[in-house]
Short mmCIF file of C-alpha atoms in Angstrom, two decimals:
data_model
loop_
_atom_site.label_atom_id
_atom_site.label_comp_id
_atom_site.label_asym_id
_atom_site.label_seq_id
_atom_site.Cartn_x
_atom_site.Cartn_y
_atom_site.Cartn_z
CA MET A 1 -55.85 42.34 139.55
CA LYS A 2 -55.91 44.57 136.50
CA SER A 3 -56.24 47.66 138.67
CA LYS A 4 -53.17 46.63 140.67
CA VAL A 5 -51.18 46.13 137.48
CA ALA A 6 -52.33 49.49 136.19
CA LEU A 7 -51.42 51.18 139.47
CA ALA A 8 -48.01 49.50 139.51
CA THR A 9 -47.42 50.64 135.94
CA VAL A 10 -48.33 54.23 136.81
CA LEU A 11 -46.13 54.19 139.90
CA ALA A 12 -43.21 52.70 137.98
CA GLY A 13 -43.60 55.27 135.24
CA THR A 14 -43.77 58.09 137.76
CA ALA A 15 -40.68 56.77 139.54
CA GLY A 16 -38.82 56.55 136.26
CA LEU A 17 -39.83 60.09 135.33
CA ALA A 18 -38.77 61.34 138.77
CA ALA A 19 -35.40 59.61 138.42
CA ARG A 20 -34.86 61.12 135.01
CA ASP A 21 -35.77 64.60 136.25
CA LEU A 22 -33.47 64.33 139.26
CA LEU A 23 -30.49 63.08 137.25
CA GLN A 24 -30.74 65.45 134.27
CA LYS A 25 -29.04 68.86 134.44
CA GLN A 26 -30.59 70.80 131.59
CA HIS A 27 -33.66 72.04 133.49
CA SER A 28 -33.15 73.25 137.06
CA LEU A 29 -36.92 73.42 137.55
CA LYS A 30 -37.25 69.67 136.92
CA ARG A 31 -34.38 68.86 139.27
CA ASN A 32 -35.98 70.87 142.05
CA PHE A 33 -39.55 69.78 141.34
CA PRO A 34 -39.41 66.34 139.68
CA VAL A 35 -42.50 65.07 137.85
CA VAL A 36 -44.73 68.09 138.59
CA ALA A 37 -42.42 70.51 136.74
CA ASN A 38 -43.20 68.67 133.52
CA ALA A 39 -46.67 70.17 133.65
CA ARG A 40 -45.12 73.60 133.29
CA TYR A 41 -43.32 72.60 130.09
CA LEU A 42 -46.46 70.96 128.75
CA LEU A 43 -48.45 74.12 129.38
CA GLU A 44 -45.67 76.18 127.82
CA ARG A 45 -45.82 74.03 124.72
CA ILE A 46 -49.56 74.38 124.26
CA GLY A 47 -49.60 77.92 125.62
CA PRO A 48 -49.86 79.65 122.20
CA GLU A 49 -52.98 77.65 121.41
CA LEU A 50 -54.53 78.41 124.82
CA ARG A 51 -53.69 82.11 124.70
CA GLN A 52 -54.95 82.44 121.15
CA TYR A 53 -58.46 81.73 122.35
CA ILE A 54 -58.81 82.37 126.08
CA VAL A 55 -55.85 84.18 127.68
CA THR A 56 -53.32 86.73 126.32
CA SER A 57 -51.31 87.35 123.19
CA ASN A 58 -47.61 86.62 122.85
CA ASP A 59 -46.76 90.29 123.32
CA GLU A 60 -48.87 91.31 126.32
CA GLU A 61 -47.02 89.92 129.34
CA ARG A 62 -44.66 92.07 131.42
CA PRO A 63 -41.88 92.73 132.31
CA PHE A 64 -40.92 90.42 129.42
CA SER A 65 -43.48 89.15 126.96
CA ARG A 66 -43.76 85.53 125.91
CA ASP A 67 -42.15 86.37 122.56
CA GLN A 68 -39.23 88.09 124.26
CA ARG A 69 -38.63 85.27 126.72
CA ALA A 70 -38.95 82.67 123.99
CA TRP A 71 -36.32 84.50 121.94
CA VAL A 72 -33.87 84.49 124.86
CA TYR A 73 -34.57 80.83 125.67
CA ALA A 74 -34.12 79.71 122.07
CA SER A 75 -30.99 81.82 121.61
CA SER A 76 -29.38 80.47 124.78
CA LYS A 77 -30.02 76.89 123.67
CA MET A 78 -28.88 77.55 120.07
CA GLU A 79 -32.34 76.57 118.88
CA ASN A 80 -34.25 78.14 116.02
CA ASN A 81 -35.15 81.66 117.17
CA TYR A 82 -36.69 82.69 113.87
CA VAL A 83 -40.41 83.41 113.55
CA GLY A 84 -42.84 82.72 110.75
CA PHE A 85 -45.97 84.27 109.28
CA GLY A 86 -45.03 87.84 110.10
CA THR A 87 -44.96 89.94 113.27
CA ASP A 88 -47.72 89.63 115.86
CA ASN A 89 -46.81 93.03 117.34
CA ASP A 90 -49.48 95.69 117.09
CA VAL A 91 -47.65 97.97 114.67
CA GLU A 92 -50.92 99.44 113.35
CA THR A 93 -51.94 101.24 116.53
CA VAL A 94 -49.00 101.33 118.97
CA GLU A 95 -47.32 104.71 119.50
CA GLY A 96 -43.51 104.74 119.69
CA TYR A 97 -42.88 101.44 117.90
CA PRO A 98 -39.26 101.63 116.56
CA ILE A 99 -38.43 100.89 112.92
CA LEU A 100 -34.83 100.62 111.72
CA LYS A 101 -34.30 101.76 108.15
CA HIS A 102 -32.32 99.36 105.98
CA ARG A 103 -30.39 100.66 103.01
CA THR A 104 -30.73 99.40 99.47
CA PHE A 105 -27.13 100.11 98.45
CA SER A 106 -24.08 99.98 100.72
CA ASP A 107 -20.52 98.71 100.82
CA VAL A 108 -21.55 96.64 103.85
CA ALA A 109 -23.68 93.51 103.42
CA ALA A 110 -24.93 91.21 106.15
CA PRO A 111 -24.13 87.51 105.61
CA THR A 112 -27.21 85.36 105.21
CA ALA A 113 -26.19 82.19 107.08
CA VAL A 114 -27.95 81.83 110.45
CA HIS A 115 -24.80 81.45 112.57
CA SER A 116 -22.41 83.39 110.32
CA ALA A 117 -21.57 86.05 112.94
CA ASP A 118 -21.78 83.97 116.13
CA SER A 119 -18.02 84.13 116.63
CA VAL A 120 -17.76 87.90 116.21
CA VAL A 121 -16.79 89.59 119.47
CA LEU A 122 -18.03 93.07 118.43
CA PRO A 123 -15.75 95.42 120.39
CA SER A 124 -16.63 98.87 121.68
CA ALA A 125 -16.13 101.76 119.29
CA LYS A 126 -14.45 103.73 122.10
CA VAL A 127 -11.41 103.01 124.26
CA LEU A 128 -12.55 102.94 127.89
CA GLY A 129 -10.41 105.36 129.88
CA GLY A 130 -8.46 106.39 126.78
CA PRO A 131 -9.50 110.06 126.66
CA ARG A 132 -8.34 110.58 130.26
CA GLY A 133 -5.12 108.59 129.82
CA ARG A 134 -5.80 105.96 132.48
CA ARG A 135 -2.87 103.59 132.90
CA HIS A 136 -5.04 100.55 132.19
CA ALA A 137 -7.30 102.03 129.53
CA PHE A 138 -8.61 99.38 127.12
CA ARG A 139 -11.07 98.74 124.32
CA PRO A 140 -13.77 96.38 125.66
CA ASN A 141 -14.04 93.27 123.51
CA SER A 142 -17.84 93.29 123.60
CA VAL A 143 -20.49 96.00 123.29
CA VAL A 144 -22.82 93.69 125.24
CA ASN A 145 -21.82 93.01 128.85
CA ILE A 146 -23.42 91.63 132.01
CA SER A 147 -24.79 94.23 134.39
CA GLY A 148 -24.35 94.30 138.17
CA MET A 149 -26.08 91.48 140.06
CA SER A 150 -24.63 90.74 143.49
CA PHE A 151 -23.72 87.40 144.99
CA GLY A 152 -26.28 87.25 147.76
CA SER A 153 -29.07 88.48 145.58
CA LEU A 154 -28.15 85.72 143.12
CA SER A 155 -27.00 82.25 144.10
CA GLY A 156 -23.38 81.16 143.90
CA PRO A 157 -23.94 78.81 140.93
CA ALA A 158 -25.82 81.57 139.09
CA VAL A 159 -22.94 84.03 139.55
CA ARG A 160 -20.44 81.31 138.56
CA ALA A 161 -22.39 80.60 135.37
CA LEU A 162 -22.60 84.29 134.51
CA ASN A 163 -18.87 84.81 134.92
CA GLU A 164 -17.95 81.69 133.00
CA GLY A 165 -20.43 82.68 130.28
CA ALA A 166 -18.87 86.13 130.13
CA ARG A 167 -15.43 84.54 129.76
CA LEU A 168 -16.60 82.31 126.92
CA ALA A 169 -18.25 85.24 125.14
CA GLY A 170 -15.41 87.71 125.74
CA ALA A 171 -17.72 90.03 127.68
CA LEU A 172 -17.35 92.02 130.89
CA HIS A 173 -19.19 90.99 134.05
CA CYS A 174 -20.10 93.60 136.68
CA THR A 175 -19.91 92.26 140.24
CA GLY A 176 -22.83 94.26 141.62
CA GLU A 177 -22.38 96.05 144.92
CA GLY A 178 -22.07 92.77 146.87
CA SER A 179 -18.31 92.64 146.19
CA LEU A 180 -16.14 90.11 144.39
CA SER A 181 -16.92 86.57 145.52
CA PRO A 182 -15.16 83.27 144.73
CA HIS A 183 -17.94 82.65 142.20
CA HIS A 184 -16.81 85.69 140.20
CA ARG A 185 -13.39 84.11 139.72
CA GLN A 186 -14.07 81.86 136.74
CA GLY A 187 -11.84 83.82 134.38
CA GLY A 188 -14.32 86.37 133.09
CA ASP A 189 -13.17 90.00 133.01
CA LEU A 190 -14.83 92.08 135.73
CA ILE A 191 -16.15 95.53 136.52
CA PHE A 192 -15.97 96.04 140.27
CA GLN A 193 -18.96 97.97 141.56
CA ILE A 194 -18.63 100.24 144.60
CA GLY A 195 -21.99 100.71 146.30
CA THR A 196 -23.05 102.84 149.22
CA ALA A 197 -22.09 100.15 151.77
CA TYR A 198 -18.59 99.71 150.24
CA PHE A 199 -18.81 95.91 150.42
CA GLY A 200 -15.42 94.28 149.84
CA CYS A 201 -13.59 97.59 150.26
CA ARG A 202 -14.65 98.67 153.75
CA ASP A 203 -13.02 98.65 157.16
CA GLU A 204 -14.46 97.13 160.33
CA GLU A 205 -16.63 100.21 160.85
CA GLY A 206 -18.12 100.03 157.36
CA ARG A 207 -16.13 102.97 156.00
CA PHE A 208 -14.48 103.01 152.57
CA ASP A 209 -10.95 101.57 152.61
CA LEU A 210 -8.85 102.36 149.54
CA GLU A 211 -6.14 99.83 150.40
CA ARG A 212 -8.70 97.02 150.58
CA LEU A 213 -10.09 98.12 147.25
CA LYS A 214 -6.64 97.91 145.70
CA GLU A 215 -6.15 94.44 147.15
CA VAL A 216 -9.47 93.20 145.79
CA VAL A 217 -9.04 94.54 142.25
CA ALA A 218 -5.46 93.24 142.11
CA SER A 219 -6.65 89.73 143.02
CA ALA A 220 -8.88 89.24 139.96
CA PRO A 221 -9.16 90.39 136.32
CA VAL A 222 -10.89 93.66 137.21
CA LYS A 223 -10.83 95.97 134.18
CA ALA A 224 -12.86 98.93 135.45
CA ILE A 225 -14.55 100.32 138.56
CA GLU A 226 -18.17 101.46 138.66
CA VAL A 227 -19.43 103.77 141.41
CA LYS A 228 -23.15 103.10 141.84
CA LEU A 229 -25.10 106.23 142.72
CA SER A 230 -28.51 104.64 142.17
CA GLN A 231 -30.20 101.91 140.13
CA GLY A 232 -33.34 101.65 138.07
CA ALA A 233 -34.96 99.01 140.27
CA LYS A 234 -35.06 101.29 143.34
CA PRO A 235 -33.60 104.73 142.56
CA GLY A 236 -32.84 106.80 145.65
CA LEU A 237 -33.40 103.82 147.93
CA GLY A 238 -30.83 101.61 149.63
CA GLY A 239 -30.89 97.83 149.61
CA MET A 240 -31.64 95.21 152.24
CA LEU A 241 -30.29 91.68 152.32
CA PRO A 242 -32.30 89.66 154.89
CA ALA A 243 -30.34 87.83 157.58
CA ALA A 244 -31.78 84.54 156.31
CA LYS A 245 -29.92 84.97 153.02
CA ILE A 246 -26.55 85.83 154.61
CA SER A 247 -24.45 82.70 154.56
CA ASP A 248 -20.93 82.48 155.92
CA GLU A 249 -19.60 82.84 152.38
CA ILE A 250 -21.66 85.98 151.73
CA ALA A 251 -20.56 87.46 155.07
CA GLN A 252 -16.90 86.89 154.25
CA THR A 253 -17.28 88.26 150.73
CA ARG A 254 -18.99 91.45 151.84
CA GLY A 255 -17.12 91.93 155.09
CA ILE A 256 -20.24 91.86 157.27
CA ALA A 257 -21.56 89.90 160.25
CA GLN A 258 -24.00 87.00 160.05
CA GLY A 259 -27.30 86.87 161.88
CA HIS A 260 -28.37 90.43 161.08
CA ASP A 261 -30.10 92.07 158.15
CA CYS A 262 -27.58 93.82 155.91
CA ALA A 263 -28.62 97.33 154.86
CA SER A 264 -27.10 99.42 152.09
CA PRO A 265 -27.57 103.16 152.72
CA SER A 266 -29.42 105.30 150.20
CA ARG A 267 -26.46 107.62 149.64
CA HIS A 268 -22.67 107.59 149.78
CA THR A 269 -20.67 108.87 152.72
CA GLU A 270 -17.37 109.39 150.84
CA PHE A 271 -18.78 112.29 148.81
CA ASP A 272 -21.80 114.56 149.01
CA ASP A 273 -21.63 116.75 145.91
CA VAL A 274 -20.21 116.75 142.37
CA ASP A 275 -16.89 118.24 143.42
CA SER A 276 -16.19 115.57 146.06
CA LEU A 277 -17.51 112.84 143.73
CA LEU A 278 -14.96 113.77 141.07
CA ASP A 279 -12.22 113.92 143.70
CA PHE A 280 -13.20 110.40 144.76
CA VAL A 281 -13.21 109.17 141.15
CA GLU A 282 -9.77 110.61 140.46
CA ARG A 283 -8.34 109.22 143.70
CA VAL A 284 -9.55 105.70 142.88
CA ALA A 285 -8.37 105.98 139.26
CA ASP A 286 -4.93 107.27 140.25
CA GLU A 287 -4.40 104.52 142.83
CA THR A 288 -5.65 101.61 140.69
CA GLY A 289 -4.90 102.85 137.17
CA LEU A 290 -8.34 101.62 136.10
CA PRO A 291 -11.09 103.49 134.27
CA VAL A 292 -13.69 104.70 136.79
CA GLY A 293 -17.29 105.53 135.96
CA ILE A 294 -20.66 106.07 137.57
CA LYS A 295 -23.99 104.26 137.35
CA SER A 296 -27.25 106.05 138.00
CA ALA A 297 -30.93 106.21 137.32
CA VAL A 298 -32.15 109.64 136.20
CA GLY A 299 -34.50 111.94 138.06
CA ASP A 300 -33.64 115.57 138.80
CA MET A 301 -31.29 116.92 136.12
CA GLY A 302 -29.47 119.37 138.39
CA PHE A 303 -26.80 116.79 139.26
CA TRP A 304 -26.07 116.02 135.60
CA GLN A 305 -25.83 119.66 134.60
CA GLU A 306 -23.40 120.38 137.43
CA LEU A 307 -21.35 117.28 136.59
CA VAL A 308 -21.02 118.28 132.94
CA ASP A 309 -20.30 121.92 133.75
CA THR A 310 -17.53 120.86 136.14
CA MET A 311 -15.99 118.40 133.67
CA ALA A 312 -16.16 120.94 130.84
CA ALA A 313 -14.50 123.63 132.96
CA ASP A 314 -11.81 121.38 134.47
CA SER A 315 -10.41 118.75 132.11
CA SER A 316 -8.18 117.34 134.86
CA ARG A 317 -11.16 115.62 136.51
CA GLY A 318 -13.93 113.51 135.07
CA VAL A 319 -15.62 110.14 134.86
CA ASP A 320 -14.50 107.67 132.21
CA PHE A 321 -17.92 106.16 131.62
CA VAL A 322 -21.55 106.78 132.52
CA VAL A 323 -24.06 103.95 132.93
CA ILE A 324 -27.64 105.18 132.60
CA ASP A 325 -30.09 102.75 134.20
CA GLY A 326 -33.70 103.00 133.10
CA GLY A 327 -36.40 103.35 135.71
CA GLU A 328 -38.27 100.35 134.26
CA GLY A 329 -36.87 98.34 137.13
CA GLY A 330 -34.31 95.58 137.15
CA THR A 331 -33.07 92.59 139.08
CA GLY A 332 -33.24 94.31 142.47
CA ALA A 333 -36.36 93.76 144.58
CA ALA A 334 -38.04 97.03 145.55
CA PRO A 335 -41.24 98.58 146.89
CA LEU A 336 -43.86 98.68 144.15
CA VAL A 337 -43.95 102.46 143.94
CA PHE A 338 -40.18 102.61 143.33
CA SER A 339 -40.37 100.03 140.54
CA ASP A 340 -43.38 101.69 138.95
CA ALA A 341 -43.05 105.41 139.46
CA VAL A 342 -39.56 106.63 140.46
CA ALA A 343 -36.92 107.64 137.86
CA LEU A 344 -37.31 108.10 134.12
CA PRO A 345 -37.56 105.14 131.74
CA PHE A 346 -34.40 104.46 129.76
CA ARG A 347 -34.96 106.39 126.53
CA LEU A 348 -36.06 109.58 128.27
CA ALA A 349 -33.34 109.19 130.90
CA PHE A 350 -30.52 108.57 128.46
CA THR A 351 -31.45 111.27 125.97
CA ARG A 352 -31.70 113.93 128.67
CA VAL A 353 -28.27 113.08 130.08
CA TYR A 354 -26.65 112.66 126.66
CA SER A 355 -28.04 116.02 125.55
CA VAL A 356 -26.32 117.78 128.46
CA PHE A 357 -22.96 116.22 127.52
CA ALA A 358 -23.56 116.98 123.82
CA ARG A 359 -24.32 120.67 124.39
CA ALA A 360 -21.06 120.95 126.30
CA GLY A 361 -19.19 119.20 123.46
CA ILE A 362 -17.64 116.50 125.66
CA THR A 363 -19.39 113.31 124.51
CA ASP A 364 -16.12 112.03 123.01
CA ARG A 365 -14.49 112.06 126.46
CA VAL A 366 -16.99 109.59 127.90
CA THR A 367 -18.13 106.04 127.11
CA PHE A 368 -21.92 105.90 127.39
CA VAL A 369 -23.49 102.67 128.62
CA GLY A 370 -27.20 101.91 128.58
CA SER A 371 -29.08 99.56 130.89
CA GLY A 372 -32.75 98.66 131.26
CA LYS A 373 -34.31 95.92 129.07
CA LEU A 374 -31.60 96.45 126.45
CA GLY A 375 -30.87 92.73 126.13
CA LEU A 376 -33.41 92.56 123.30
CA PRO A 377 -32.05 93.46 119.85
CA GLU A 378 -34.52 96.20 118.87
CA ASN A 379 -34.16 97.99 122.24
CA ALA A 380 -30.37 97.79 122.09
CA LEU A 381 -30.24 99.09 118.52
CA VAL A 382 -32.32 102.14 119.43
CA ALA A 383 -29.96 102.73 122.37
CA PHE A 384 -26.92 102.65 120.08
CA ALA A 385 -28.61 105.06 117.67
CA LEU A 386 -29.23 107.46 120.57
CA GLY A 387 -25.53 107.48 121.47
CA CYS A 388 -24.85 104.44 123.64
CA ASP A 389 -21.43 102.88 123.13
CA MET A 390 -22.23 99.69 125.06
CA VAL A 391 -25.21 98.04 126.74
CA HIS A 392 -25.29 96.19 130.05
CA VAL A 393 -27.86 93.41 130.41
CA ALA A 394 -29.11 91.62 133.53
CA ARG A 395 -32.57 90.11 133.43
CA GLU A 396 -32.03 88.62 129.99
CA PRO A 397 -28.95 86.63 131.13
CA MET A 398 -31.07 85.52 134.10
CA LEU A 399 -33.57 84.13 131.59
CA ALA A 400 -30.68 82.37 129.85
CA LEU A 401 -29.82 80.82 133.23
CA GLY A 402 -33.32 79.35 133.40
CA CYS A 403 -35.35 82.13 135.08
CA ILE A 404 -39.05 81.69 134.27
CA GLN A 405 -40.12 85.19 135.39
CA ALA A 406 -41.75 83.82 138.54
CA GLN A 407 -41.04 87.24 140.14
CA ARG A 408 -40.07 85.73 143.50
CA CYS A 409 -36.60 87.28 143.59
CA HIS A 410 -37.40 89.05 146.88
CA THR A 411 -38.70 85.94 148.71
CA ASP A 412 -35.68 83.60 148.59
CA HIS A 413 -37.98 81.08 146.87
CA CYS A 414 -36.81 81.40 143.26
CA PRO A 415 -37.92 78.04 141.80
CA THR A 416 -35.01 77.78 139.35
CA GLY A 417 -32.20 78.46 141.84
CA VAL A 418 -31.14 81.76 140.26
CA ALA A 419 -32.16 84.35 142.90
CA THR A 420 -32.09 82.34 146.11
CA GLN A 421 -29.69 80.98 148.71
CA ASN A 422 -31.91 77.97 149.49
CA PRO A 423 -29.62 74.92 149.03
CA TRP A 424 -32.49 72.72 147.84
CA LEU A 425 -33.42 75.17 145.08
CA VAL A 426 -29.84 76.13 144.21
CA ARG A 427 -28.84 72.53 143.55
CA GLY A 428 -31.08 72.47 140.49
CA LEU A 429 -28.89 74.98 138.64
CA ASP A 430 -25.96 73.39 136.82
CA PRO A 431 -23.42 76.23 136.35
CA THR A 432 -21.45 74.44 133.62
CA LEU A 433 -24.47 74.00 131.36
CA LYS A 434 -25.92 77.41 132.17
CA ALA A 435 -22.59 79.15 131.47
CA GLN A 436 -22.76 77.87 127.91
CA ARG A 437 -26.30 79.16 127.60
CA VAL A 438 -25.25 82.62 128.79
CA ASN A 439 -22.44 82.50 126.25
CA ASN A 440 -24.86 81.48 123.49
CA TYR A 441 -27.28 84.26 124.40
CA LEU A 442 -24.59 86.98 124.42
CA ARG A 443 -23.20 85.82 121.09
CA THR A 444 -26.64 85.64 119.49
CA LEU A 445 -27.52 89.14 120.66
CA ARG A 446 -24.27 90.49 119.25
CA ARG A 447 -24.89 88.61 116.01
CA ASP A 448 -28.31 90.22 115.60
CA LEU A 449 -26.96 93.67 116.46
CA LEU A 450 -24.27 93.26 113.81
CA LYS A 451 -26.60 91.91 111.13
CA VAL A 452 -29.13 94.72 111.55
CA SER A 453 -26.33 97.30 111.56
CA GLU A 454 -25.02 95.89 108.31
CA ALA A 455 -28.54 95.90 106.85
CA CYS A 456 -28.61 99.61 107.73
CA GLY A 457 -25.34 100.03 105.84
CA VAL A 458 -22.83 100.43 108.69
CA TRP A 459 -20.07 98.22 110.01
CA HIS A 460 -20.95 98.39 113.70
CA PRO A 461 -23.96 99.28 115.90
CA GLY A 462 -21.96 102.17 117.35
CA LEU A 463 -22.11 103.77 113.89
CA LEU A 464 -25.90 103.87 113.85
CA THR A 465 -27.40 107.33 114.35
CA VAL A 466 -30.82 108.77 115.06
CA ASP A 467 -31.26 109.10 111.28
CA ASP A 468 -31.46 105.30 111.05
CA VAL A 469 -34.53 104.95 113.28
CA GLU A 470 -38.09 106.22 113.18
CA LEU A 471 -40.85 105.81 115.76
CA LEU A 472 -44.31 104.95 114.50
CA LEU A 473 -47.51 106.70 115.43
CA GLY A 474 -49.60 103.69 114.59
CA ASN A 475 -49.92 103.39 110.83
CA ARG A 476 -50.59 107.12 110.45
CA ALA A 477 -47.13 108.66 110.72
CA ALA A 478 -43.49 108.02 111.60
CA THR A 479 -41.22 110.51 113.35
CA PRO A 480 -37.39 110.46 113.12
CA LEU A 481 -35.84 109.36 116.40
CA GLY A 482 -33.76 112.52 116.76
CA GLU A 483 -36.80 114.72 116.32
CA VAL A 484 -38.69 112.85 119.06
CA TYR A 485 -35.92 113.44 121.61
CA GLY A 486 -34.78 116.89 120.50
CA TYR A 487 -31.40 115.88 119.11
CA GLU A 488 -29.37 118.41 117.17
CA PRO A 489 -27.45 117.44 113.98
CA GLY A 490 -24.50 115.18 114.79
CA TRP A 491 -25.74 114.12 118.21
CA GLY A 492 -25.61 110.38 118.84
CA ALA A 493 -22.67 109.89 116.47
CA ILE A 494 -19.13 109.02 117.55
CA SER A 495 -16.09 111.03 116.50
CA ASP A 496 -14.52 110.57 113.06
CA GLU A 497 -11.41 109.16 114.74
CA ASP A 498 -13.35 106.54 116.71
CA ALA A 499 -15.43 105.70 113.63
CA ALA A 500 -12.35 105.15 111.48
CA ALA A 501 -10.78 102.90 114.13
CA ILE A 502 -13.84 100.66 114.56
CA ILE A 503 -14.41 100.41 110.79
CA GLU A 504 -10.81 99.27 110.36
CA ILE A 505 -11.28 96.63 113.09
CA MET A 506 -14.60 95.35 111.76
CA SER A 507 -13.53 95.28 108.12
CA ARG A 508 -10.75 92.88 109.13
CA THR A 509 -12.75 90.61 111.44
CA ALA A 510 -16.47 90.63 110.61
CA PRO A 511 -17.93 88.04 108.21
CA ARG A 512 -19.22 89.65 105.05
CA GLY A 513 -22.23 88.96 102.91
CA GLY A 514 -22.24 89.50 99.21
CA SER A 515 -24.29 90.27 96.17
CA SER A 516 -25.64 88.00 93.51
CA ARG A 517 -23.19 87.15 90.76
CA GLU A 518 -22.68 89.66 87.99
CA ARG A 519 -24.07 88.81 84.59
CA THR A 520 -21.60 87.39 82.09
CA THR A 521 -23.98 87.89 79.18
CA SER A 522 -26.38 90.57 78.06
CA PRO A 523 -29.80 90.36 79.77
CA ARG A 524 -31.34 90.17 76.27
CA ALA A 525 -29.03 87.42 74.99
#
């Protein structure tokens, strides 16, 4: 009798737990896998204790360590993302560990309160499209924006949450090459990405159609156009969307047929050299009035040298912005060798490209955007010091959506409903709740960027230079950032005109810290 009562109690408790998991919306994993998903959270809670003795440290996992993921999770939930008892990073032996140098005296002081800068939008120090006089040139409201992730690769609710989160945070949201879907239309400002398959702006034969492009960008708050030459996840390789993932909605959005795998070519057909690329850029910019830029991973430098030489020689043609994507990989699934061994990692990639523009003296004509694990404050700050004007983030917002780094993006079996089209898995992701988490994450990242910049004595991360960062060689030496990457004096800094403009904006809008009160009596009184 007692065993039956005990069994009934267990079954009732399990049923109650299952009901709670199915009805709650905070954790998509629990909605999709009621009861059993709780084991994951239990293990996560006791994970530090387990790893301390038998597994790994908080900073060993890749692509994102436990510490990095925990920071994103806590930030997105507005939980305490502080740490205690000092760093557990291996600063004594690691080569290349970045250190930002705070200043003892400065007119700028970071406010101490935890959430004092959460409402700061932190605009770009440069006007996008301004140097080339584009009709719809603008100053982006946020230096942190969401990078290209296509509807099709990500689920509809995930894209909806990202766009709504971008709207709440005042950030830009890149569509990815999969075109502009209904899920992108939640009010967030957009960057429309043109990929090699010209999804959303192609005719029935798959060729680029300028009139369709104009119709698409006019139908939504598209602020800029990005021509994707390559991406860090699979540089030099096209994409493949399996037929199983192509729903009717995806087919309509991209302008493709259902029932067949959808391939993106490795290279563009509208241009085949720098000269025709710039003609294409100017044609799109003239017809739409929007700033037009390029996104690329970095391998052979011949293309970049020719691009800069052409822009320097002919000021009537040029790109408005350049997005450098690190070869560390990204949200796109790819063959292992492409993720691991093709294209330069971000810092090497960016500094090589920036140096070519700097030698030609045309860095002020271009907005530089960095991408590749730059959604973590220390990585982003180093990028700004090297000359980035904005950063685009992708995997970190995915973590804010609930991604647990299961690394099943390429299987259509993402357990949290982020990178899948499986209706059963997608239903676990509540876009309203997750949009707020994306918003919280973006605002927290901007807050930390601003606070560290102020600690370094400048008003804005765009005012950081290579003189503000050193890279450690264990605990034996530290090398200035500019010396490591061969920067000449003045490289990485914005123009005096842009600096004056952003200082004027920030001095009016940013919260300010202060100093202790001045003495009213003699210290010996």
